Amino acid sequence: MYMLVNCSNCHTPLQLPPGDNSSSICCAICRAITYIVDPRSAPPPPALSYSSSSQYQHYPPPQHPFQVVPSPFSRAPPGPPPAVHGTKRAVICAVSYKNTKNELKGCFNDAMCMKYLLVNRFNFPESSIIMLTEEETDPYRRPTKSNMRKALSWLVQGCQPGDSLVFHFSGHGSQQKDYNGDELDGYDETLCPTDFETQGMIVDDEINALIVKPISHGVKLHAIIDACHSGTAMDLPFLCRMDRSGKYVWEDHRPRSGVWKGTSGGEVISFSGCDDDQTSADTSALSKITSTGVMTYSFIQAIERGHGTTYGSMLNAMRATIRKTTSEFGGGIVTTLISMLLAGGNFSGGITQEPQLTASEPFDVYSKPFSL
């Protein structure tokens, strides 16, 4: 059963999972710190909140918001954690929903392939990669909502100029009604941890607050989100709308309210499996050997085949791989959360997804070199 606490600043209801004994919680919407105390104890200190001074300026707090009061989600999983100040760090999360009607077959394969790519192609130290998978026996390394929150907070903790960070997620994505008016289509995008049916989904507002806003000058974060409805899962301000000929424009997705969804001066770029209104595939049609997420496979394939020169060439190559597979095989297995819940399993259909590119700032996708 959830414990609900209203944010002390904007009064948004905040959920505390059962058994969470944290003394404070950070609001994903307004960044205020709300203290949670025993009613018999002394009154809590006043809330600390941050807001941008200009409608579309960079997030301007004088100090990193997560350094003011320790966040209840900033604790890394137990055991020897990777070095916080490593130049390259990554969180790789694979949610298979084993032995449920929502089960996916390719997520663990996606995670292992992504780890291999980061270590062997981009020189990420294995000791600086946190893996959250259902194959883990350590309960703190499984992709629960709580563990995902803690791992994401660890990823950006103490980030410094020159750091390169990566977040990879393979699993179910969904949507829910937007209650704060910051979505152009009226829906928030969500990621589904393994315990989403009891603990709830992770909403894009929180993801943005956890790992986008803290990115400071000189720090680079890449997100690779292989899930349904993931086009704007990072809630970034700009989306690269590219047609099949490769022509593109940057769509402005900044909320009309003026709420800042960008960084604290750093750079965040996200590749996602499909647009917000599309589904993402889990299929063996690409590798012909085992199940993988279509987006993860096409992302790695683009790099391996020499298309990882610019962000534009990456996006075009990924989309070409998917179109070619659809043409040759007539589609793979498409998995959506809603259809899985209704049908009780995977169903067959054509792969109609188109990977998307979003960013904290617009740029020339054909001249900016791609690197992790």
PDB file of C-alpha atoms in Angstrom, residues 2-5 13-22 24-29 36 66 71-77 91 93 95 130 132 140-157 167 169 176 191-195 198-211 214:
ATOM      1  CA  TYR A   2       1.369   3.434  -0.987  1.00  0.00           C
ATOM      2  CA  MET A   3       1.971   6.251   1.432  1.00  0.00           C
ATOM      3  CA  LEU A   4       0.989   9.555  -0.205  1.00  0.00           C
ATOM      4  CA  VAL A   5       2.675  12.807   0.781  1.00  0.00           C
ATOM      5  CA  PRO A  13       0.973  13.926  -4.510  1.00  0.00           C
ATOM      6  CA  LEU A  14       4.232  11.996  -4.030  1.00  0.00           C
ATOM      7  CA  GLN A  15       4.240   8.211  -3.645  1.00  0.00           C
ATOM      8  CA  LEU A  16       6.357   6.402  -1.074  1.00  0.00           C
ATOM      9  CA  PRO A  17       6.637   2.632  -1.642  1.00  0.00           C
ATOM     10  CA  PRO A  18       5.741   0.342   1.249  1.00  0.00           C
ATOM     11  CA  GLY A  19       8.579   0.050   3.729  1.00  0.00           C
ATOM     12  CA  ASP A  20      10.402   3.188   2.553  1.00  0.00           C
ATOM     13  CA  ASN A  21      11.656   4.889   5.705  1.00  0.00           C
ATOM     14  CA  SER A  22      13.238   7.894   4.015  1.00  0.00           C
ATOM     15  CA  SER A  24      12.674  13.319   2.856  1.00  0.00           C
ATOM     16  CA  ILE A  25      11.547  13.131  -0.749  1.00  0.00           C
ATOM     17  CA  CYS A  26      12.418  15.314  -3.747  1.00  0.00           C
ATOM     18  CA  CYS A  27       9.516  16.390  -5.951  1.00  0.00           C
ATOM     19  CA  ALA A  28      10.121  15.498  -9.602  1.00  0.00           C
ATOM     20  CA  ILE A  29       8.043  18.472 -10.739  1.00  0.00           C
ATOM     21  CA  ILE A  36       8.797  13.144   6.251  1.00  0.00           C
ATOM     22  CA  PHE A  66      20.783  16.968  -5.007  1.00  0.00           C
ATOM     23  CA  SER A  71      17.776  12.504  -1.815  1.00  0.00           C
ATOM     24  CA  PRO A  72      15.955   9.367  -0.632  1.00  0.00           C
ATOM     25  CA  PHE A  73      16.744   7.890  -4.050  1.00  0.00           C
ATOM     26  CA  SER A  74      20.483   8.695  -4.134  1.00  0.00           C
ATOM     27  CA  ARG A  75      21.693   5.547  -2.416  1.00  0.00           C
ATOM     28  CA  ALA A  76      23.524   3.182  -4.756  1.00  0.00           C
ATOM     29  CA  PRO A  77      22.840  -0.546  -4.423  1.00  0.00           C
ATOM     30  CA  VAL A  91      23.397   2.024 -15.978  1.00  0.00           C
ATOM     31  CA  CYS A  93      18.529  -2.013 -17.158  1.00  0.00           C
ATOM     32  CA  VAL A  95      13.253  -5.953 -17.508  1.00  0.00           C
ATOM     33  CA  ILE A 130      25.668  -1.058 -13.010  1.00  0.00           C
ATOM     34  CA  LEU A 132      19.983  -4.315 -13.301  1.00  0.00           C
ATOM     35  CA  TYR A 140      19.491  -4.796  -4.982  1.00  0.00           C
ATOM     36  CA  ARG A 141      20.609  -5.471  -8.563  1.00  0.00           C
ATOM     37  CA  ARG A 142      17.184  -6.419  -9.851  1.00  0.00           C
ATOM     38  CA  PRO A 143      15.233  -3.870 -11.953  1.00  0.00           C
ATOM     39  CA  THR A 144      12.671  -2.864  -9.345  1.00  0.00           C
ATOM     40  CA  LYS A 145      11.352   0.685  -9.213  1.00  0.00           C
ATOM     41  CA  SER A 146      13.376   1.468  -6.101  1.00  0.00           C
ATOM     42  CA  ASN A 147      16.612   0.018  -7.506  1.00  0.00           C
ATOM     43  CA  MET A 148      16.178   1.836 -10.812  1.00  0.00           C
ATOM     44  CA  ARG A 149      15.704   5.153  -9.018  1.00  0.00           C
ATOM     45  CA  LYS A 150      18.806   4.583  -6.899  1.00  0.00           C
ATOM     46  CA  ALA A 151      20.922   3.522  -9.882  1.00  0.00           C
ATOM     47  CA  LEU A 152      19.890   6.568 -11.923  1.00  0.00           C
ATOM     48  CA  SER A 153      20.739   8.875  -9.025  1.00  0.00           C
ATOM     49  CA  TRP A 154      24.135   7.171  -8.728  1.00  0.00           C
ATOM     50  CA  LEU A 155      24.748   7.665 -12.459  1.00  0.00           C
ATOM     51  CA  VAL A 156      24.705  11.470 -12.266  1.00  0.00           C
ATOM     52  CA  GLN A 157      26.024  11.846  -8.720  1.00  0.00           C
ATOM     53  CA  PHE A 167      21.515   4.923 -19.516  1.00  0.00           C
ATOM     54  CA  PHE A 169      16.683   0.543 -20.788  1.00  0.00           C
ATOM     55  CA  GLN A 176      -0.533   7.794 -18.630  1.00  0.00           C
ATOM     56  CA  LEU A 191       9.032   3.025 -18.075  1.00  0.00           C
ATOM     57  CA  CYS A 192       7.836  -0.168 -16.393  1.00  0.00           C
ATOM     58  CA  PRO A 193      10.096  -1.715 -13.739  1.00  0.00           C
ATOM     59  CA  THR A 194       9.642  -5.362 -12.870  1.00  0.00           C
ATOM     60  CA  ASP A 195       7.289  -4.469 -10.004  1.00  0.00           C
ATOM     61  CA  THR A 198       2.397  -3.011  -7.367  1.00  0.00           C
ATOM     62  CA  GLN A 199       4.828  -0.077  -7.137  1.00  0.00           C
ATOM     63  CA  GLY A 200       3.800   1.890 -10.216  1.00  0.00           C
ATOM     64  CA  MET A 201       5.651   3.050 -13.323  1.00  0.00           C
ATOM     65  CA  ILE A 202       8.472   5.588 -13.536  1.00  0.00           C
ATOM     66  CA  VAL A 203       7.126   8.729 -15.232  1.00  0.00           C
ATOM     67  CA  ASP A 204       9.151  10.832 -17.680  1.00  0.00           C
ATOM     68  CA  ASP A 205       8.875  13.855 -15.356  1.00  0.00           C
ATOM     69  CA  GLU A 206      10.825  11.964 -12.708  1.00  0.00           C
ATOM     70  CA  ILE A 207      13.366  10.593 -15.192  1.00  0.00           C
ATOM     71  CA  ASN A 208      14.009  14.145 -16.413  1.00  0.00           C
ATOM     72  CA  ALA A 209      14.424  15.421 -12.839  1.00  0.00           C
ATOM     73  CA  LEU A 210      16.719  12.536 -11.866  1.00  0.00           C
ATOM     74  CA  ILE A 211      19.176  12.403 -14.779  1.00  0.00           C
ATOM     75  CA  PRO A 214      21.534  17.559 -12.850  1.00  0.00           C
TER      76      PRO A 214
END
